[in-house]
Amino acid sequence: TPQPTLELSATLFEMRNKDEIYYGADPVSGLSVNRNYDQPTRRSGAELEMQWQATPRVHLRANVGHVVPRFVGTRADIPHVPRTTANLEARWKVDDHLQWSIAIRHVGKRFDGNDVSNQDWPRLPAYTVVDMLWRIDIGTAEWALGINNLFNRAYSTLGYSATYYPMPERNLTGRLRYRW
């Protein structure tokens, strides 16, 4: 059985891309396709992560990240890239066969997919979503039942020219896995 442990990590990073791919209108055809940004991009930031095996049956994991996603030589952020993200997950092993988990994820505001200058469209709002899962292990079979978007939060991960693409409402998932 796992013993109480605590793991902490911190990461600093900088990433540069010469031909970052994005989805946008082709100036020649007018069709929306995958293309490369004209300018190089740079992401600088930090991530912190914590994992804690609080008891043999309780495990917690959390992380938070901050990034400055810029087009090189400008003060404009790369569209659709949030500056802040955070996740929290708790798992409880109720007994040898039953496990319950809850996950909370937060994504900060980000610029519209068609807003390369960061001045043309409203930002996509930040959102926080909660998912839950019950898992039962019986011999070589695993049954799982999950509820995604537990609080039925209306949110969008993508937006182009202030047209937003909503994510699913509260929904159930089921899974049966068999190992041999």
One Martini backbone bead per residue (centre of mass of N, CA, C, O) as a GRO file, in nm:
protein
  180
    1THR     BB    1   0.099   0.034   0.018
    2PRO     BB    2   0.080   0.354   0.021
    3GLN     BB    3   0.264   0.609   0.139
    4PRO     BB    4   0.318   0.895   0.272
    5THR     BB    5   0.350   1.158   0.024
    6LEU     BB    6   0.554   1.427  -0.124
    7GLU     BB    7   0.532   1.615  -0.432
    8LEU     BB    8   0.744   1.860  -0.592
    9SER     BB    9   0.721   2.100  -0.868
   10ALA     BB   10   0.927   2.305  -1.094
   11THR     BB   11   0.882   2.505  -1.398
   12LEU     BB   12   1.077   2.647  -1.650
   13PHE     BB   13   0.997   2.821  -1.966
   14GLU     BB   14   1.094   2.820  -2.325
   15MET     BB   15   0.925   2.870  -2.643
   16ARG     BB   16   0.999   2.833  -2.993
   17ASN     BB   17   0.829   2.923  -3.305
   18LYS     BB   18   0.823   2.946  -3.656
   19ASP     BB   19   0.556   2.737  -3.748
   20GLU     BB   20   0.276   2.787  -3.628
   21ILE     BB   21  -0.022   2.630  -3.596
   22TYR     BB   22  -0.343   2.724  -3.740
   23TYR     BB   23  -0.685   2.828  -3.754
   24GLY     BB   24  -0.767   2.984  -4.074
   25ALA     BB   25  -0.786   3.215  -4.310
   26ASP     BB   26  -0.735   3.220  -4.640
   27PRO     BB   27  -0.647   3.488  -4.840
   28VAL     BB   28  -0.713   3.353  -5.117
   29SER     BB   29  -0.981   3.159  -5.061
   30GLY     BB   30  -1.127   3.201  -4.757
   31LEU     BB   31  -1.062   2.946  -4.622
   32SER     BB   32  -1.065   2.734  -4.354
   33VAL     BB   33  -0.739   2.647  -4.228
   34ASN     BB   34  -0.444   2.510  -4.190
   35ARG     BB   35  -0.176   2.715  -4.066
   36ASN     BB   36   0.077   2.962  -4.057
   37TYR     BB   37   0.227   3.183  -3.895
   38ASP     BB   38   0.415   3.460  -3.981
   39GLN     BB   39   0.507   3.463  -3.691
   40PRO     BB   40   0.680   3.407  -3.437
   41THR     BB   41   0.681   3.221  -3.130
   42ARG     BB   42   0.636   3.267  -2.761
   43ARG     BB   43   0.682   3.074  -2.456
   44SER     BB   44   0.655   3.187  -2.117
   45GLY     BB   45   0.709   3.009  -1.794
   46ALA     BB   46   0.518   2.832  -1.531
   47GLU     BB   47   0.519   2.533  -1.316
   48LEU     BB   48   0.313   2.373  -1.067
   49GLU     BB   49   0.346   2.071  -0.860
   50MET     BB   50   0.129   1.835  -0.674
   51GLN     BB   51   0.176   1.535  -0.472
   52TRP     BB   52  -0.051   1.348  -0.243
   53GLN     BB   53  -0.020   1.082  -0.016
   54ALA     BB   54  -0.205   1.095   0.256
   55THR     BB   55  -0.306   0.804   0.218
   56PRO     BB   56  -0.363   0.490   0.107
   57ARG     BB   57  -0.662   0.623  -0.010
   58VAL     BB   58  -0.537   0.924  -0.057
   59HIS     BB   59  -0.519   1.139  -0.352
   60LEU     BB   60  -0.336   1.434  -0.453
   61ARG     BB   61  -0.363   1.680  -0.726
   62ALA     BB   62  -0.171   1.971  -0.843
   63ASN     BB   63  -0.189   2.256  -1.078
   64VAL     BB   64  -0.002   2.541  -1.211
   65GLY     BB   65  -0.015   2.794  -1.476
   66HIS     BB   66   0.210   3.028  -1.652
   67VAL     BB   67   0.176   3.224  -1.956
   68VAL     BB   68   0.353   3.394  -2.227
   69PRO     BB   69   0.187   3.433  -2.541
   70ARG     BB   70   0.388   3.536  -2.812
   71PHE     BB   71   0.468   3.745  -3.053
   72VAL     BB   72   0.742   3.820  -3.196
   73GLY     BB   73   0.782   4.171  -3.149
   74THR     BB   74   0.530   4.183  -2.957
   75ARG     BB   75   0.220   4.232  -2.742
   76ALA     BB   76   0.082   3.978  -2.857
   77ASP     BB   77  -0.122   3.725  -2.817
   78ILE     BB   78  -0.198   3.410  -2.859
   79PRO     BB   79  -0.451   3.260  -2.966
   80HIS     BB   80  -0.613   3.040  -2.731
   81VAL     BB   81  -0.403   3.123  -2.498
   82PRO     BB   82  -0.373   3.083  -2.179
   83ARG     BB   83  -0.219   3.212  -1.896
   84THR     BB   84  -0.412   3.031  -1.712
   85THR     BB   85  -0.385   2.724  -1.516
   86ALA     BB   86  -0.584   2.463  -1.340
   87ASN     BB   87  -0.557   2.169  -1.118
   88LEU     BB   88  -0.775   1.927  -0.944
   89GLU     BB   89  -0.723   1.607  -0.769
   90ALA     BB   90  -0.928   1.343  -0.623
   91ARG     BB   91  -0.860   1.025  -0.457
   92TRP     BB   92  -1.073   0.747  -0.343
   93LYS     BB   93  -1.022   0.445  -0.176
   94VAL     BB   94  -1.269   0.287  -0.036
   95ASP     BB   95  -1.167   0.009  -0.150
   96ASP     BB   96  -1.040  -0.260  -0.330
   97HIS     BB   97  -1.286  -0.187  -0.567
   98LEU     BB   98  -1.338   0.126  -0.491
   99GLN     BB   99  -1.343   0.442  -0.678
  100TRP     BB  100  -1.307   0.799  -0.625
  101SER     BB  101  -1.337   1.102  -0.834
  102ILE     BB  102  -1.213   1.445  -0.865
  103ALA     BB  103  -1.220   1.718  -1.112
  104ILE     BB  104  -1.055   2.038  -1.153
  105ARG     BB  105  -1.078   2.291  -1.412
  106HIS     BB  106  -0.883   2.577  -1.522
  107VAL     BB  107  -0.943   2.852  -1.756
  108GLY     BB  108  -0.843   3.124  -1.888
  109LYS     BB  109  -0.829   3.380  -2.060
  110ARG     BB  110  -0.869   3.443  -2.421
  111PHE     BB  111  -0.814   3.486  -2.745
  112ASP     BB  112  -0.939   3.504  -3.029
  113GLY     BB  113  -0.869   3.327  -3.320
  114ASN     BB  114  -0.895   3.624  -3.493
  115ASP     BB  115  -0.691   3.786  -3.267
  116VAL     BB  116  -0.379   3.885  -3.330
  117SER     BB  117  -0.394   4.191  -3.196
  118ASN     BB  118  -0.602   4.206  -2.942
  119GLN     BB  119  -0.855   4.423  -3.071
  120ASP     BB  120  -1.126   4.287  -3.220
  121TRP     BB  121  -1.216   4.088  -2.983
  122PRO     BB  122  -1.347   3.927  -2.747
  123ARG     BB  123  -1.283   3.748  -2.492
  124LEU     BB  124  -1.259   3.452  -2.363
  125PRO     BB  125  -1.380   3.308  -2.104
  126ALA     BB  126  -1.347   3.181  -1.822
  127TYR     BB  127  -1.319   2.841  -1.672
  128THR     BB  128  -1.496   2.587  -1.469
  129VAL     BB  129  -1.461   2.229  -1.425
  130VAL     BB  130  -1.646   1.930  -1.321
  131ASP     BB  131  -1.544   1.593  -1.249
  132MET     BB  132  -1.670   1.248  -1.216
  133LEU     BB  133  -1.568   0.917  -1.068
  134TRP     BB  134  -1.648   0.569  -1.085
  135ARG     BB  135  -1.471   0.268  -0.972
  136ILE     BB  136  -1.478  -0.088  -1.056
  137ASP     BB  137  -1.310  -0.381  -0.936
  138ILE     BB  138  -1.352  -0.714  -1.095
  139GLY     BB  139  -1.097  -0.861  -1.126
  140THR     BB  140  -1.059  -0.819  -1.483
  141ALA     BB  141  -1.268  -0.592  -1.428
  142GLU     BB  142  -1.383  -0.258  -1.535
  143TRP     BB  143  -1.590  -0.013  -1.394
  144ALA     BB  144  -1.736   0.300  -1.523
  145LEU     BB  145  -1.863   0.620  -1.389
  146GLY     BB  146  -1.944   0.941  -1.531
  147ILE     BB  147  -1.933   1.304  -1.471
  148ASN     BB  148  -1.955   1.566  -1.683
  149ASN     BB  149  -2.011   1.870  -1.600
  150LEU     BB  150  -2.169   1.869  -1.321
  151PHE     BB  151  -2.275   2.196  -1.325
  152ASN     BB  152  -2.354   2.281  -1.619
  153ARG     BB  153  -2.145   2.445  -1.775
  154ALA     BB  154  -2.107   2.720  -1.977
  155TYR     BB  155  -1.869   2.666  -2.247
  156SER     BB  156  -1.560   2.765  -2.427
  157THR     BB  157  -1.261   2.688  -2.621
  158LEU     BB  158  -1.380   2.834  -2.883
  159GLY     BB  159  -1.320   3.132  -3.102
  160TYR     BB  160  -1.462   3.319  -3.389
  161SER     BB  161  -1.562   3.622  -3.424
  162ALA     BB  162  -1.763   3.576  -3.170
  163THR     BB  163  -1.780   3.265  -3.223
  164TYR     BB  164  -1.900   2.998  -3.034
  165TYR     BB  165  -1.799   2.667  -2.907
  166PRO     BB  166  -1.963   2.455  -2.736
  167MET     BB  167  -1.974   2.252  -2.478
  168PRO     BB  168  -2.083   2.009  -2.312
  169GLU     BB  169  -2.298   1.919  -2.116
  170ARG     BB  170  -2.404   1.734  -1.903
  171ASN     BB  171  -2.249   1.400  -1.872
  172LEU     BB  172  -2.235   1.057  -1.937
  173THR     BB  173  -2.011   0.786  -1.858
  174GLY     BB  174  -1.896   0.464  -1.982
  175ARG     BB  175  -1.704   0.165  -1.869
  176LEU     BB  176  -1.550  -0.135  -2.006
  177ARG     BB  177  -1.286  -0.338  -1.875
  178TYR     BB  178  -1.072  -0.603  -1.999
  179ARG     BB  179  -0.839  -0.833  -1.855
  180TRP     BB  180  -0.588  -1.099  -1.989
   0.00000   0.00000   0.00000
